[in-house]
CSV table of C-alpha atoms in Angstrom, one decimal:
chain,number,residue,atom,x,y,z
D,940,MET,CA,10.9,7.4,40.9
D,941,GLU,CA,10.8,9.1,37.5
D,942,ARG,CA,9.1,7.9,34.3
D,943,GLU,CA,11.5,6.7,31.6
D,944,ASP,CA,9.7,8.8,29.0
D,945,LEU,CA,9.8,12.1,30.9
D,946,PRO,CA,12.5,13.5,28.6
D,947,ALA,CA,10.4,12.7,25.5
D,948,LEU,CA,7.3,14.3,27.1
D,949,ARG,CA,9.3,17.4,28.0
D,950,ALA,CA,10.6,17.5,24.4
D,951,LEU,CA,7.0,17.6,23.3
D,952,GLY,CA,6.6,20.7,25.5
D,953,PHE,CA,4.5,19.4,28.3
D,954,GLU,CA,4.6,21.1,31.7
D,955,ASP,CA,4.7,19.1,34.9
D,956,ASP,CA,1.2,20.2,35.9
D,957,GLU,CA,-0.3,18.9,32.7
D,958,LEU,CA,1.6,15.7,32.9
D,959,LYS,CA,0.1,15.1,36.3
D,960,GLU,CA,-3.4,15.8,34.9
D,961,LEU,CA,-2.8,13.4,32.0
D,962,ASP,CA,-1.6,10.7,34.5
D,963,LEU,CA,1.8,10.8,32.8
D,964,TRP,CA,3.8,12.0,35.8
D,965,GLU,CA,4.5,8.8,37.8
D,966,PRO,CA,5.4,5.4,36.4
D,967,ALA,CA,2.3,3.4,35.5
D,968,ALA,CA,1.7,0.2,37.5
D,969,GLY,CA,-0.6,-2.6,36.8
D,970,THR,CA,-1.0,-5.8,34.9
D,971,PRO,CA,-0.2,-5.9,31.2
D,972,ALA,CA,-3.9,-5.8,30.4
D,973,GLU,CA,-4.2,-2.5,32.4
D,974,LEU,CA,-1.2,-0.9,30.7
D,975,ALA,CA,-0.7,0.6,27.2
D,976,GLU,CA,2.1,2.0,25.0
D,977,MET,CA,1.6,5.2,23.1
D,978,TYR,CA,3.5,6.0,19.8
D,979,VAL,CA,3.8,9.6,18.6
D,980,ARG,CA,5.8,10.6,15.5
D,981,ARG,CA,6.7,13.9,14.1
D,982,SER,CA,7.2,13.4,10.4
D,983,LYS,CA,8.1,16.8,9.3
D,984,LYS,CA,9.4,19.9,11.0
D,985,LYS,CA,6.1,21.6,10.0
D,986,ASP,CA,4.2,19.2,12.3
D,987,SER,CA,3.8,21.6,15.3
D,988,LEU,CA,4.5,20.4,18.8
D,989,SER,CA,1.1,21.8,19.9
D,990,ALA,CA,-0.6,19.4,17.4
D,991,LEU,CA,1.4,16.5,18.8
D,992,ARG,CA,0.6,17.5,22.4
D,993,GLU,CA,-3.1,17.5,21.4
D,994,GLN,CA,-2.7,14.0,19.9
D,995,VAL,CA,-1.2,12.8,23.2
D,996,ARG,CA,-4.1,14.4,25.1
D,997,ARG,CA,-6.7,12.7,23.0
D,998,MET,CA,-4.9,9.3,23.3
D,999,CYS,CA,-4.6,9.7,27.1
D,1000,ALA,CA,-8.3,10.6,27.3
D,1001,HIS,CA,-9.2,7.5,25.3
D,1002,ALA,CA,-6.9,5.3,27.5
D,1003,ARG,CA,-8.6,6.7,30.6
D,1004,SER,CA,-12.0,6.0,29.2
D,1005,GLU,CA,-10.9,2.3,28.8
D,1006,GLY,CA,-9.4,2.2,32.2
D,1007,LYS,CA,-5.8,1.9,31.0
D,1008,LYS,CA,-2.7,3.7,32.1
D,1009,ILE,CA,0.0,4.7,29.6
D,1010,ARG,CA,3.2,2.8,30.5
D,1011,ARG,CA,5.4,4.7,28.1
D,1012,VAL,CA,5.1,7.3,25.4
D,1013,TRP,CA,7.4,6.5,22.5
D,1014,PHE,CA,8.3,9.7,20.6
D,1015,GLU,CA,10.2,9.9,17.3
D,1016,GLN,CA,11.1,12.8,15.1
D,1017,ARG,CA,11.7,11.3,11.6
D,1018,SER,CA,9.9,10.8,8.4
D,1019,ALA,CA,9.1,7.1,7.7
D,1020,SER,CA,8.3,7.5,4.0
D,1021,LYS,CA,11.3,5.6,2.7
D,1022,ALA,CA,11.5,1.8,3.0
D,1023,TYR,CA,15.0,1.9,4.4
D,1024,VAL,CA,14.2,4.1,7.4
D,1025,ARG,CA,14.2,2.3,10.7
D,1026,ARG,CA,11.7,3.6,13.3
D,1027,GLU,CA,13.5,2.5,16.4
D,1028,GLU,CA,11.0,4.0,18.8
D,1029,PHE,CA,8.1,2.3,17.0
D,1030,GLU,CA,10.1,-1.0,17.0
D,1031,ASN,CA,10.7,-0.6,20.8
D,1032,ALA,CA,7.0,0.2,21.4
D,1033,THR,CA,5.8,-2.9,19.5
D,1034,ALA,CA,8.5,-5.1,21.1
D,1035,ALA,CA,7.3,-4.0,24.6
D,1036,ILE,CA,4.0,-5.6,23.7
D,1037,ALA,CA,4.8,-8.5,21.3
D,1038,GLU,CA,8.1,-9.6,22.7
D,1039,ASN,CA,8.3,-8.5,26.3
D,1040,GLY,CA,4.6,-8.6,27.3
D,1041,LEU,CA,4.8,-5.4,29.3
D,1042,SER,CA,1.4,-4.2,28.1
D,1043,LYS,CA,-1.5,-5.3,25.8
D,1044,THR,CA,-2.5,-2.1,23.9
D,1045,LEU,CA,-0.7,0.2,21.5
D,1046,TYR,CA,-2.2,3.6,20.9
D,1047,VAL,CA,-1.4,5.5,17.8
D,1048,TYR,CA,-3.2,8.6,16.6
D,1049,LYS,CA,-3.5,7.8,12.9
D,1050,THR,CA,-3.1,4.6,10.8
D,1051,SER,CA,-0.2,6.3,8.9
D,1052,ARG,CA,1.9,5.9,12.1
D,1053,LEU,CA,1.7,2.1,11.7
D,1054,SER,CA,3.4,1.7,8.4
D,1055,ARG,CA,3.8,3.3,5.0
D,1056,ARG,CA,4.9,0.0,3.5
D,1057,GLY,CA,1.3,-1.3,3.4
D,1058,MET,CA,-1.0,-4.0,4.5
D,1059,GLY,CA,1.6,-6.8,4.5
D,1060,GLN,CA,3.7,-5.2,7.2
D,1061,VAL,CA,0.6,-4.2,9.2
D,1062,GLY,CA,-0.7,-7.7,8.8
D,1063,LEU,CA,2.4,-9.2,10.3
D,1064,LEU,CA,2.3,-6.7,13.2
D,1065,LEU,CA,-1.4,-7.6,13.8
D,1066,ASP,CA,-0.5,-11.3,13.8
D,1067,ASN,CA,2.2,-10.8,16.4
D,1068,PHE,CA,-0.2,-8.8,18.6
D,1069,GLU,CA,-3.0,-11.3,18.2
D,1070,GLU,CA,-0.6,-14.1,19.3
D,1071,GLN,CA,0.0,-12.1,22.5
D,1072,GLY,CA,-3.6,-11.2,23.1
D,1073,ALA,CA,-2.7,-7.6,22.4
D,1074,ARG,CA,-4.3,-4.9,20.2
D,1075,ILE,CA,-3.7,-1.7,18.3
D,1076,TYR,CA,-6.1,1.2,18.8
D,1077,VAL,CA,-6.1,4.1,16.3
D,1078,VAL,CA,-7.7,7.1,18.1
D,1079,ALA,CA,-8.4,9.5,15.3
D,1080,GLU,CA,-10.1,6.9,13.1
D,1081,ASN,CA,-11.6,4.9,16.1
D,1082,ILE,CA,-10.3,1.6,14.8
D,1083,ASP,CA,-9.7,-1.2,17.2
D,1084,SER,CA,-7.7,-4.1,15.8
D,1085,THR,CA,-9.6,-6.7,17.9
D,1086,ASN,CA,-12.8,-6.1,15.9
D,1087,SER,CA,-11.7,-4.1,12.8
D,1088,ARG,CA,-8.6,-5.9,11.6
D,1089,MET,CA,-9.7,-5.9,8.0
D,1090,ILE,CA,-10.5,-2.2,8.0
D,1091,LEU,CA,-7.1,-1.5,9.6
D,1092,GLY,CA,-5.4,-3.5,6.9
D,1093,LEU,CA,-7.3,-1.8,4.1
D,1094,VAL,CA,-6.5,1.6,5.5
D,1095,ALA,CA,-2.8,0.7,5.7
D,1096,TRP,CA,-3.0,-0.7,2.1
D,1097,ARG,CA,-3.9,2.7,0.7
D,1098,PHE,CA,-0.8,4.6,1.9
D,1099,PRO,CA,1.7,3.0,-0.6
D,1100,LEU,CA,-0.9,3.2,-3.3
D,1101,SER,CA,-1.5,6.9,-2.7
D,1102,ARG,CA,2.2,7.5,-2.8
D,1103,GLU,CA,2.4,5.7,-6.2
D,1104,ILE,CA,-0.5,7.7,-7.6
D,1105,ALA,CA,1.1,11.0,-6.4
D,1106,LYS,CA,4.6,10.1,-7.7
D,1107,PRO,CA,4.2,11.4,-11.3
D,1108,THR,CA,2.9,14.7,-10.1
D,1109,ARG,CA,5.6,15.0,-7.5
D,1110,ASP,CA,8.5,14.1,-9.8
D,1111,ARG,CA,7.2,16.0,-12.9
D,1112,PRO,CA,4.1,17.7,-14.0
D,1113,VAL,CA,1.6,15.5,-15.8
D,1114,SER,CA,0.3,17.1,-18.9
D,1115,LEU,CA,-2.7,15.5,-20.6
D,1116,PRO,CA,-3.2,16.0,-24.3
D,1117,ARG,CA,-5.8,18.7,-25.1
D,1118,PRO,CA,-8.6,17.8,-27.5
D,1119,PRO,CA,-8.4,19.4,-30.9
D,1120,ARG,CA,-10.0,22.8,-31.0
D,1121,THR,CA,-11.6,25.0,-33.7
D,1122,ARG,CA,-10.5,28.5,-34.5
D,1123,ASP,CA,-12.9,30.1,-32.0
D,1124,GLY,CA,-11.4,27.9,-29.1
D,1125,ARG,CA,-14.3,25.4,-28.8
D,1126,PRO,CA,-13.4,21.7,-28.8
D,1127,ARG,CA,-14.2,20.1,-32.2
D,1128,ASN,CA,-17.5,18.4,-32.6
D,1129,LEU,CA,-19.0,20.4,-29.8
D,1130,GLY,CA,-22.3,21.9,-30.7
D,1131,LYS,CA,-22.3,20.4,-34.2
D,1132,ARG,CA,-25.3,18.4,-35.3
D,1133,ARG,CA,-24.7,15.1,-37.0
C-alpha cells in the first residue's frame, strides 16, 4: 500500500531511499497519540525545494525523538499573505486532527505557517486543538502549544503588525524631514554654546 502523500513528497524532490530513511515510505500506523500531521508551505518561488526538504528532515527528526510517526505531509505552494487566500492543505491538516481525530500533533516549521492573520485565528485553532487533546509543535522555534500557548499567540500576533509597519515602505518610500542646516552642512544648533 502506498502513502497518500507520496506525490507531494516526490514534488518536494525526495528520492525513495531518503523517504525510507525518514520513515515516510509506508503508511503510518498507530493510535492518534502516536501519529502526527506535518504542514509544509512554499510561499514564493524563491523558496528552494532543498530548503523545504531540510525543513521536512528536521520535523521528521523531531517527530522521531518524540516517538511519533508522520501520518501525512501536507504540502502547499502558495502565498498566504492575503486575507482572502484559502490554504486548503492547511485546512485539511488541521481538520485531520480537530475534526477527524486521526492524529494528535501538527508539526510546522515556523509560526508564520500557522496564520498571517494574527493571534485571533491562532487562538481559535489552539482552542480547537485543546478540545481534542491535540497540540501544535513549531520546530524551528521549539514552541509546543501544550506549555507555550501564550508565546505561540504572541509570536503569531507580530506577523500582521510587522506587515502594517512595513506597508508604508513597501508602497512608497518614507521620507523624513531633514533638520535645518547651516551653510557648512551641519545641523543648526550643533556645536553652539548657549
